[in-house]
Tab-separated table of C-alpha atoms and ligand atoms in Angstrom:
chain	number	residue	atom	x	y	z
A	1	MET	CA	19.852	37.035	-4.902
A	2	THR	CA	22.112	34.187	-5.959
A	3	THR	CA	25.233	33.333	-4.029
A	4	SER	CA	28.384	32.061	-5.615
A	5	ILE	CA	29.448	28.655	-4.413
A	6	ALA	CA	32.934	28.232	-2.991
A	7	PRO	CA	35.069	25.628	-4.786
A	8	GLU	CA	35.319	23.552	-1.566
A	9	ARG	CA	31.539	23.451	-1.277
A	10	ARG	CA	31.239	22.361	-4.912
A	11	LEU	CA	33.825	19.661	-4.313
A	12	ALA	CA	31.978	18.436	-1.215
A	13	ILE	CA	28.663	18.281	-3.101
A	14	GLY	CA	30.380	16.437	-5.945
A	15	GLN	CA	31.866	13.829	-3.632
A	16	GLN	CA	28.585	13.308	-1.875
A	17	VAL	CA	26.680	12.873	-5.138
A	18	GLU	CA	29.271	10.470	-6.496
A	19	GLU	CA	29.042	8.301	-3.381
A	20	ILE	CA	25.271	8.325	-3.406
A	21	VAL	CA	24.998	7.482	-7.101
A	22	ALA	CA	27.561	4.682	-6.688
A	23	ARG	CA	25.594	3.261	-3.732
A	24	THR	CA	22.247	3.405	-5.517
A	25	PRO	CA	21.340	0.045	-7.039
A	26	VAL	CA	20.327	0.020	-10.670
A	27	TYR	CA	17.424	-1.627	-12.407
A	28	ASP	CA	18.934	-2.228	-15.849
A	29	ILE	CA	15.777	-1.974	-17.941
A	30	HIS	CA	17.097	-3.009	-21.350
A	31	THR	CA	19.822	-5.582	-21.899
A	32	HIS	CA	20.484	-8.615	-24.059
A	33	LEU	CA	21.594	-10.649	-21.040
A	34	PHE	CA	19.947	-13.875	-19.960
A	35	ASP	CA	19.026	-15.689	-16.805
A	36	PRO	CA	21.714	-18.415	-16.387
A	37	ALA	CA	19.005	-21.018	-17.052
A	38	PHE	CA	19.372	-20.073	-20.726
A	39	GLY	CA	22.801	-21.759	-20.748
A	40	GLU	CA	24.801	-20.817	-23.803
A	41	LEU	CA	22.797	-17.654	-24.403
A	42	CYS	CA	24.332	-16.329	-21.223
A	43	LEU	CA	27.583	-14.760	-22.463
A	44	TRP	CA	30.531	-13.727	-20.309
A	45	GLY	CA	34.346	-13.712	-20.259
A	46	ILE	CA	37.204	-12.070	-22.097
A	47	ASP	CA	36.615	-13.605	-25.535
A	48	GLU	CA	32.962	-12.569	-25.519
A	49	LEU	CA	33.963	-9.081	-24.399
A	50	LEU	CA	36.372	-8.807	-27.324
A	51	VAL	CA	34.001	-10.030	-30.007
A	52	TYR	CA	31.274	-7.561	-28.960
A	53	HIS	CA	29.851	-6.213	-32.197
A	54	TYR	CA	30.756	-2.634	-31.243
A	55	LEU	CA	34.435	-3.732	-31.282
A	56	VAL	CA	34.105	-5.866	-34.384
A	57	ALA	CA	32.897	-2.817	-36.331
A	58	GLU	CA	35.963	-0.880	-35.158
A	59	THR	CA	38.325	-3.737	-36.003
A	60	PHE	CA	37.128	-3.927	-39.601
A	61	ARG	CA	38.179	-0.314	-40.025
A	62	GLN	CA	41.798	-1.306	-39.333
A	63	VAL	CA	42.257	-4.707	-40.962
A	64	ARG	CA	42.216	-5.625	-44.623
A	65	LEU	CA	40.849	-9.103	-43.980
A	66	PRO	CA	37.739	-9.810	-46.065
A	67	TYR	CA	34.567	-9.751	-43.947
A	68	GLU	CA	33.761	-13.377	-44.712
A	69	ALA	CA	37.235	-14.526	-43.697
A	70	PHE	CA	36.700	-12.971	-40.268
A	71	TRP	CA	33.398	-14.777	-39.792
A	72	THR	CA	34.940	-18.151	-40.602
A	73	LEU	CA	37.481	-17.756	-37.785
A	74	GLU	CA	36.843	-19.447	-34.444
A	75	LYS	CA	35.644	-17.085	-31.729
A	76	ARG	CA	39.016	-17.276	-29.943
A	77	ARG	CA	40.836	-16.232	-33.077
A	78	GLN	CA	38.369	-13.421	-33.733
A	79	ALA	CA	38.978	-12.197	-30.190
A	80	GLU	CA	42.756	-12.315	-30.735
A	81	LEU	CA	42.436	-10.298	-33.903
A	82	VAL	CA	40.329	-7.654	-32.146
A	83	TRP	CA	42.836	-7.556	-29.265
A	84	GLU	CA	45.846	-7.195	-31.578
A	85	THR	CA	44.174	-4.623	-33.777
A	86	LEU	CA	42.472	-2.369	-31.271
A	87	PHE	CA	44.513	-2.830	-28.098
A	88	LEU	CA	48.065	-3.654	-29.203
A	89	ASN	CA	48.482	-1.935	-32.572
A	90	SER	CA	46.667	1.190	-31.483
A	91	SER	CA	45.600	2.863	-28.237
A	92	PRO	CA	42.192	1.658	-27.029
A	93	VAL	CA	40.608	5.082	-26.700
A	94	SER	CA	37.183	4.364	-28.183
A	95	GLU	CA	34.356	3.949	-25.688
A	96	ALA	CA	33.909	0.262	-26.513
A	97	CYS	CA	37.662	-0.420	-26.066
A	98	ARG	CA	37.891	1.612	-22.888
A	99	GLY	CA	34.909	-0.384	-21.670
A	100	VAL	CA	36.863	-3.642	-21.829
A	101	LEU	CA	39.662	-2.099	-19.766
A	102	THR	CA	37.292	-0.597	-17.183
A	103	THR	CA	35.642	-3.994	-16.856
A	104	LEU	CA	38.936	-5.840	-16.343
A	105	ASN	CA	40.127	-3.196	-13.923
A	106	LEU	CA	36.942	-3.435	-11.859
A	107	LEU	CA	37.387	-7.198	-11.735
A	108	GLY	CA	40.812	-6.591	-10.185
A	109	LEU	CA	42.907	-7.487	-13.230
A	110	GLU	CA	46.120	-5.757	-14.275
A	111	VAL	CA	45.391	-4.351	-17.692
A	112	LYS	CA	48.825	-2.861	-18.234
A	113	GLN	CA	50.335	-6.330	-18.756
A	114	ARG	CA	48.477	-6.550	-22.082
A	115	ASP	CA	48.502	-10.309	-21.529
A	116	LEU	CA	45.537	-11.997	-23.212
A	117	PRO	CA	46.498	-15.581	-22.239
A	118	ALA	CA	46.706	-14.518	-18.571
A	119	LEU	CA	43.313	-12.859	-18.804
A	120	ARG	CA	41.846	-15.992	-20.330
A	121	GLN	CA	43.316	-18.052	-17.561
A	122	TRP	CA	41.787	-15.825	-14.902
A	123	PHE	CA	38.312	-16.103	-16.435
A	124	SER	CA	38.620	-19.885	-16.824
A	125	ARG	CA	38.590	-20.243	-13.027
A	126	TRP	CA	35.043	-18.903	-12.769
A	127	GLN	CA	31.703	-20.682	-12.971
A	128	ALA	CA	28.758	-18.759	-14.426
A	129	PRO	CA	26.573	-18.461	-11.274
A	130	ASP	CA	29.400	-17.078	-9.123
A	131	PHE	CA	30.530	-14.787	-11.862
A	132	LEU	CA	27.005	-13.448	-12.214
A	133	SER	CA	26.795	-12.620	-8.514
A	134	ARG	CA	30.213	-10.981	-8.648
A	135	CYS	CA	29.279	-8.807	-11.616
A	136	LEU	CA	25.970	-7.738	-10.098
A	137	ALA	CA	27.696	-6.857	-6.838
A	138	VAL	CA	30.548	-4.901	-8.424
A	139	ALA	CA	28.228	-3.071	-10.836
A	140	ASN	CA	25.638	-2.581	-8.077
A	141	VAL	CA	22.861	-3.766	-10.352
A	142	GLU	CA	19.888	-5.246	-8.527
A	143	ALA	CA	17.822	-6.393	-11.479
A	144	ILE	CA	18.323	-6.974	-15.179
A	145	CYS	CA	15.635	-6.940	-17.802
A	146	MET	CA	16.256	-9.428	-20.610
A	147	THR	CA	15.128	-8.978	-24.212
A	148	ASN	CA	13.077	-12.061	-24.981
A	149	SER	CA	12.154	-13.063	-28.483
A	150	PRO	CA	9.334	-15.558	-28.900
A	151	PHE	CA	10.682	-16.107	-32.409
A	152	ASP	CA	14.163	-17.254	-31.421
A	153	PRO	CA	14.405	-21.064	-31.427
A	154	ALA	CA	17.288	-21.108	-28.933
A	155	GLU	CA	15.280	-19.119	-26.415
A	156	ARG	CA	12.061	-20.947	-27.051
A	157	ARG	CA	13.644	-24.256	-26.049
A	158	THR	CA	14.371	-22.965	-22.550
A	159	TRP	CA	10.939	-21.384	-22.123
A	160	ALA	CA	9.324	-24.601	-23.323
A	161	SER	CA	11.296	-26.836	-20.977
A	162	GLY	CA	10.458	-24.631	-17.959
A	163	PHE	CA	12.984	-23.503	-15.372
A	164	ALA	CA	13.236	-21.849	-11.973
A	165	ARG	CA	13.511	-18.130	-12.630
A	166	ASP	CA	16.411	-16.220	-11.147
A	167	GLU	CA	14.561	-13.363	-9.448
A	168	ARG	CA	17.200	-10.870	-10.466
A	169	PHE	CA	16.107	-11.216	-14.103
A	170	THR	CA	12.908	-9.781	-15.519
A	171	ALA	CA	11.630	-10.224	-19.065
A	172	ALA	CA	10.540	-7.999	-21.944
A	173	LEU	CA	8.648	-9.353	-24.925
A	174	ARG	CA	10.420	-8.338	-28.131
A	175	ILE	CA	8.189	-8.410	-31.177
A	176	ASP	CA	10.223	-6.981	-34.080
A	177	PRO	CA	9.495	-9.820	-36.555
A	178	LEU	CA	5.763	-9.410	-36.001
A	179	LEU	CA	5.890	-5.789	-37.123
A	180	VAL	CA	8.811	-5.595	-39.540
A	181	SER	CA	8.387	-8.876	-41.426
A	182	TRP	CA	4.741	-9.799	-41.091
A	183	PRO	CA	4.376	-12.186	-44.090
A	184	GLU	CA	7.190	-14.495	-42.854
A	185	THR	CA	6.017	-14.191	-39.265
A	186	ALA	CA	2.468	-15.082	-40.291
A	187	ARG	CA	3.852	-18.324	-41.705
A	188	THR	CA	5.536	-19.084	-38.375
A	189	LEU	CA	2.341	-18.305	-36.474
A	190	ALA	CA	0.396	-20.497	-38.892
A	191	THR	CA	2.634	-23.495	-38.180
A	192	GLU	CA	1.909	-22.950	-34.496
A	193	GLY	CA	-1.823	-22.778	-35.100
A	194	TYR	CA	-2.340	-19.141	-34.117
A	195	VAL	CA	-3.358	-17.878	-37.565
A	196	GLU	CA	-4.473	-19.395	-40.840
A	197	SER	CA	-3.132	-16.789	-43.224
A	198	ALA	CA	-1.348	-13.461	-43.412
A	199	GLU	CA	-4.547	-11.656	-44.302
A	200	LEU	CA	-5.277	-9.293	-41.455
A	201	GLY	CA	-8.936	-10.103	-40.915
A	202	GLU	CA	-10.581	-10.482	-37.507
A	203	MET	CA	-9.559	-14.158	-37.195
A	204	THR	CA	-5.915	-13.392	-37.802
A	205	LEU	CA	-5.931	-10.386	-35.477
A	206	SER	CA	-7.377	-12.423	-32.642
A	207	GLY	CA	-4.884	-15.212	-33.366
A	208	VAL	CA	-1.978	-12.791	-33.018
A	209	ARG	CA	-3.571	-11.506	-29.839
A	210	ARG	CA	-3.633	-15.065	-28.457
A	211	PHE	CA	0.024	-15.447	-29.370
A	212	LEU	CA	0.917	-12.280	-27.444
A	213	ASP	CA	-1.230	-13.382	-24.487
A	214	THR	CA	0.515	-16.725	-24.316
A	215	TRP	CA	3.988	-15.228	-24.413
A	216	THR	CA	3.250	-12.315	-22.113
A	217	LYS	CA	2.091	-14.732	-19.454
A	218	ARG	CA	4.756	-17.343	-20.132
A	219	ILE	CA	7.650	-14.972	-19.667
A	220	GLN	CA	5.896	-12.588	-17.252
A	221	ALA	CA	6.731	-9.689	-19.533
A	222	GLN	CA	7.266	-6.286	-17.933
A	223	TYR	CA	6.680	-4.528	-21.241
A	224	LEU	CA	6.451	-5.232	-24.982
A	225	MET	CA	9.102	-3.790	-27.219
A	226	VAL	CA	10.109	-3.162	-30.786
A	227	SER	CA	12.874	-1.396	-32.636
A	228	LEU	CA	11.690	0.396	-35.772
A	229	PRO	CA	13.557	1.973	-38.685
A	230	PRO	CA	13.879	5.730	-39.278
A	231	ALA	CA	11.253	5.679	-42.036
A	232	PHE	CA	8.516	4.279	-39.803
A	233	VAL	CA	5.298	6.306	-39.687
A	234	PHE	CA	2.146	5.803	-37.670
A	235	PRO	CA	-0.745	5.542	-38.235
A	236	ASN	CA	-0.337	3.618	-41.469
A	237	ASP	CA	-2.376	1.112	-43.465
A	238	GLY	CA	0.379	-1.456	-43.682
A	239	ALA	CA	0.515	-4.628	-41.631
A	240	ASP	CA	2.692	-2.943	-38.966
A	241	GLY	CA	0.274	-0.038	-38.519
A	242	ARG	CA	-2.737	-2.305	-38.290
A	243	LEU	CA	-1.093	-4.771	-35.961
A	244	ILE	CA	0.015	-2.010	-33.615
A	245	GLU	CA	-3.425	-0.409	-33.531
A	246	ARG	CA	-5.592	-3.507	-33.462
A	247	VAL	CA	-3.431	-5.989	-31.556
A	248	VAL	CA	-0.390	-4.627	-29.754
A	249	LEU	CA	-1.960	-1.570	-28.123
A	250	PRO	CA	-5.178	-3.293	-26.974
A	251	HIS	CA	-3.045	-6.149	-25.652
A	252	CYS	CA	-0.810	-3.742	-23.712
A	253	ARG	CA	-3.844	-1.927	-22.302
A	254	ASP	CA	-5.461	-5.156	-21.161
A	255	HIS	CA	-2.300	-6.360	-19.461
A	256	GLY	CA	-1.393	-2.946	-18.084
A	257	LEU	CA	1.967	-3.070	-19.869
A	258	PRO	CA	3.935	-0.279	-21.535
A	259	PHE	CA	4.918	-0.558	-25.184
A	260	ALA	CA	8.590	0.301	-25.718
A	261	LEU	CA	9.652	1.839	-29.005
A	262	MET	CA	13.308	2.041	-29.915
A	263	LEU	CA	13.395	4.299	-32.932
A	264	GLY	CA	15.994	5.080	-35.560
A	265	ALA	CA	17.981	1.869	-36.069
A	266	LYS	CA	18.744	1.363	-39.744
A	267	ARG	CA	19.216	-2.369	-40.023
A	268	ALA	CA	21.935	-3.969	-42.156
A	269	VAL	CA	23.445	-0.816	-43.643
A	270	ASN	CA	26.431	-3.053	-44.310
A	271	PRO	CA	25.133	-6.639	-44.149
A	272	ALA	CA	28.656	-8.086	-44.427
A	273	LEU	CA	29.288	-6.806	-40.903
A	274	ARG	CA	26.377	-8.902	-39.592
A	275	LEU	CA	25.290	-7.730	-36.125
A	276	ALA	CA	27.803	-4.877	-36.397
A	277	GLY	CA	26.290	-3.663	-39.661
A	278	ASP	CA	23.377	-1.566	-38.410
A	279	GLY	CA	23.320	2.218	-38.673
A	280	VAL	CA	21.314	5.185	-37.520
A	281	GLY	CA	18.834	7.613	-39.019
A	282	GLN	CA	16.555	10.318	-37.705
A	283	CYS	CA	13.090	9.022	-36.994
A	284	HIS	CA	9.735	10.769	-37.328
A	285	LEU	CA	8.784	11.702	-33.791
A	286	GLN	CA	5.356	12.596	-35.069
A	287	VAL	CA	4.851	8.841	-34.613
A	288	VAL	CA	5.250	9.188	-30.858
A	289	GLU	CA	3.027	12.249	-30.712
A	290	ASN	CA	0.296	10.427	-32.655
A	291	LEU	CA	0.525	7.384	-30.411
A	292	CYS	CA	0.416	9.430	-27.216
A	293	VAL	CA	-2.545	11.538	-28.385
A	294	GLN	CA	-4.580	8.765	-29.940
A	295	PHE	CA	-3.961	6.174	-27.242
A	296	PRO	CA	-4.009	8.031	-23.929
A	297	ASP	CA	-4.743	4.777	-22.100
A	298	ASN	CA	-1.516	3.237	-23.358
A	299	GLN	CA	1.909	3.906	-21.926
A	300	PHE	CA	4.942	4.335	-24.116
A	301	LEU	CA	8.600	3.857	-23.279
A	302	VAL	CA	10.741	5.541	-25.906
A	303	THR	CA	14.415	5.862	-26.723
A	304	VAL	CA	15.844	7.253	-29.954
A	305	LEU	CA	19.117	6.432	-31.623
A	306	SER	CA	19.769	9.667	-33.420
A	307	ARG	CA	21.314	12.538	-31.528
A	308	GLU	CA	19.203	14.943	-33.578
A	309	ASN	CA	15.960	13.429	-32.255
A	310	GLN	CA	16.805	13.827	-28.562
A	311	HIS	CA	15.525	17.342	-27.957
A	312	GLU	CA	12.227	16.808	-29.744
A	313	LEU	CA	11.668	13.636	-27.735
A	314	CYS	CA	12.228	15.516	-24.475
A	315	VAL	CA	9.732	18.176	-25.447
A	316	LEU	CA	7.179	15.491	-26.308
A	317	ALA	CA	7.667	13.918	-22.900
A	318	ARG	CA	6.779	17.268	-21.319
A	319	LYS	CA	3.437	17.081	-23.131
A	320	PHE	CA	2.473	13.491	-22.449
A	321	ARG	CA	2.608	11.742	-19.127
A	322	ASN	CA	1.985	8.429	-20.870
A	323	LEU	CA	5.455	8.802	-22.389
A	324	HIS	CA	8.574	7.759	-20.501
A	325	VAL	CA	11.966	8.500	-22.015
A	326	PHE	CA	14.769	6.060	-21.284
A	327	GLY	CA	18.451	5.438	-21.854
A	328	CYS	CA	21.225	6.641	-24.116
A	329	TRP	CA	20.969	3.932	-26.677
A	330	TRP	CA	23.832	2.229	-28.545
A	331	PHE	CA	25.623	4.931	-30.609
A	332	THR	CA	24.517	7.555	-28.090
A	333	ASN	CA	26.038	5.530	-25.235
A	334	ILE	CA	29.304	7.456	-25.416
A	335	PRO	CA	30.410	9.883	-22.720
A	336	HIS	CA	29.948	13.215	-24.436
A	337	LEU	CA	26.469	12.348	-25.672
A	338	ILE	CA	25.381	10.778	-22.376
A	339	GLU	CA	26.411	13.992	-20.684
A	340	ASP	CA	24.629	16.189	-23.192
A	341	ILE	CA	21.463	14.116	-23.266
A	342	THR	CA	21.248	13.630	-19.489
A	343	ARG	CA	21.775	17.332	-18.863
A	344	MET	CA	19.073	18.225	-21.357
A	345	ARG	CA	16.647	15.710	-19.904
A	346	LEU	CA	17.195	16.964	-16.358
A	347	GLU	CA	16.671	20.510	-17.543
A	348	LEU	CA	13.469	19.696	-19.431
A	349	LEU	CA	11.997	16.793	-17.473
A	350	GLY	CA	13.382	17.057	-13.978
A	351	LEU	CA	13.819	13.537	-12.621
A	352	SER	CA	10.968	11.866	-14.485
A	353	PHE	CA	12.990	9.711	-16.882
A	354	THR	CA	15.328	6.733	-16.821
A	355	ALA	CA	18.845	7.971	-17.335
A	356	GLN	CA	20.378	4.837	-18.747
A	357	HIS	CA	20.146	1.179	-19.691
A	358	SER	CA	23.225	-0.904	-20.406
A	359	ASP	CA	22.202	-2.795	-23.560
A	360	ALA	CA	24.854	-5.264	-22.391
A	361	ARG	CA	25.161	-8.453	-24.403
A	362	VAL	CA	28.002	-9.844	-22.322
A	363	LEU	CA	27.425	-9.991	-18.585
A	364	ASP	CA	30.750	-8.389	-17.627
A	365	GLN	CA	29.828	-5.301	-19.655
A	366	ILE	CA	27.463	-4.130	-16.955
A	367	LEU	CA	30.580	-3.195	-14.991
A	368	TYR	CA	31.830	-0.641	-17.446
A	369	LYS	CA	28.534	0.536	-18.814
A	370	TRP	CA	27.298	1.459	-15.337
A	371	GLN	CA	30.617	2.779	-14.065
A	372	HIS	CA	30.945	5.129	-17.027
A	373	SER	CA	27.321	6.265	-16.895
A	374	ARG	CA	27.295	6.717	-13.121
A	375	GLN	CA	30.326	9.025	-13.408
A	376	ILE	CA	28.506	11.215	-15.890
A	377	ILE	CA	25.161	11.174	-14.087
A	378	SER	CA	26.987	12.223	-10.906
A	379	ARG	CA	28.727	15.071	-12.685
A	380	VAL	CA	25.516	16.402	-14.178
A	381	LEU	CA	23.561	16.063	-10.927
A	382	THR	CA	26.358	17.821	-9.069
A	383	ASP	CA	26.113	20.804	-11.399
A	384	LYS	CA	22.374	20.931	-10.807
A	385	TYR	CA	22.666	20.775	-7.002
A	386	VAL	CA	25.369	23.446	-7.128
A	387	ASP	CA	23.080	25.661	-9.204
A	388	LEU	CA	20.354	25.125	-6.612
A	389	ALA	CA	22.755	25.831	-3.772
A	390	ALA	CA	23.497	29.173	-5.421
A	391	THR	CA	19.859	30.129	-4.785
A	392	GLY	CA	20.133	29.099	-1.145
A	393	TRP	CA	18.377	25.713	-1.693
A	394	GLU	CA	20.327	22.981	0.094
A	395	THR	CA	19.747	19.418	-1.087
A	396	ALA	CA	19.897	16.918	1.773
A	397	PRO	CA	21.708	13.588	1.216
A	398	ALA	CA	18.394	11.718	1.583
A	399	GLU	CA	16.946	13.875	-1.169
A	400	MET	CA	19.935	13.163	-3.394
A	401	GLN	CA	19.438	9.477	-2.753
A	402	ARG	CA	15.773	9.710	-3.708
A	403	ASP	CA	16.732	11.518	-6.933
A	404	ALA	CA	19.393	8.963	-7.875
A	405	ARG	CA	16.893	6.145	-7.316
A	406	GLU	CA	14.476	7.841	-9.687
A	407	LEU	CA	17.025	8.059	-12.476
A	408	LEU	CA	18.326	4.514	-12.041
A	409	GLY	CA	15.056	2.607	-12.136
A	410	GLY	CA	12.636	4.202	-9.681
A	411	ALA	CA	10.894	6.441	-12.227
A	412	PHE	CA	10.586	3.469	-14.573
A	413	ARG	CA	9.033	1.258	-11.895
A	414	ARG	CA	6.500	3.933	-11.005
A	415	PHE	CA	5.648	4.527	-14.656
A	416	CYS	CA	5.037	0.795	-15.128
A	417	ARG	CA	2.770	0.608	-12.067
A	418	ARG	CA	0.404	3.320	-13.326
B	1	LIG	O1	23.090	-2.095	-28.776
B	1	LIG	C1	23.042	-3.154	-29.385
B	1	LIG	O2	23.674	-4.147	-29.018
B	1	LIG	C2	22.249	-3.260	-30.658
B	1	LIG	O3	22.734	-4.282	-31.416
B	1	LIG	C3	20.819	-3.616	-30.526
B	1	LIG	O4	20.687	-4.741	-29.748
B	1	LIG	C4	19.852	-2.684	-29.975
B	1	LIG	O5	20.171	-2.285	-28.693
B	1	LIG	C5	18.476	-3.303	-29.981
B	1	LIG	O6	17.980	-3.683	-28.926
B	1	LIG	O7	17.934	-3.420	-31.070
B	2	LIG	ZN1	19.282	-3.531	-27.320
């Protein structure tokens, strides 16, 4: 017999869940943020918020300015153009625009003034370390995983010079160039003495393995990661297929690290938009099935960019415990899709997934990304607890807290410890 739940009871459950989810600290498992030791790579402030590539893409839809003319502008001027176009000449209803306003609001600023110079002045009073602590506190984020490229000269300088790690930042080893542009990458590895040629013989394979060893240890990587295009298939006889099978997966097994696959990003659909020019396509999830079946001793973290791939991915995760689904990535990080995807995951996977990652590139963005996602996660969890209550099953606050921890980093940590 199911009971119907009185509206007051539903409201009380909702409030309780909202409080618990807000109080639960997050481990933000995929971002493009950096430990402050990386200096200029560590982005924050109003101008950086405004030139976020999500907003740049939206601005180009409204202005007639040639793409190249935009890129020659100084960052301040670019930010002003985005502000005028998306916030003053139109209502900022898109998720990326709303995000700027949520962020400013959470920092205690009056958004209704629409006063960019005043906003700039407010930010100019901050120093990076204090601002970092403020953002982490307001967003209730306890740890941030960076995306670290061993191929990026700017990053390499900091790793090479050595620095005291800020414990709130963890690292992930990003290896896209190794898999998506092997011939060029082989040349880079050759100049560093890891390989002699691009020919994938035993010598080269063990050289690449040494390269991954060095970097995994240097940055204390929590996982290896790559983003692959929709057309990617595995297994395959190309360099990417062989490198994954012969180097990346054995390396991950030896180090006990998951391999994260972010699938479905179509790079440079419109190259003139630069970072804002990537698109989406459905990926072949047979890839994930093949990996999980053929490499049961490896662990895979997977997120997919296409909405159409989400259900199939969930079903796969029911079949393979070496597969952990995470986040609502990039174009799926919008309220109605987060809600849909989170609901579906809870219904198919229970609490054994990571509900969200911020993908923040600008520190301040963690405020809005987590505020918006927490609201939705709370709403979906509330519905689930109400459904349970209708059967007579009462969920205690401590149990709700345990569940929220799972979704916001706990399930990920356990998966990584396996
Ligand atoms: O969400 C983003 O900012 C994208 O540009 C990408 O960084 C994507 O998340 C990725 O990691 O490839
Ligand atoms: Zn990313």
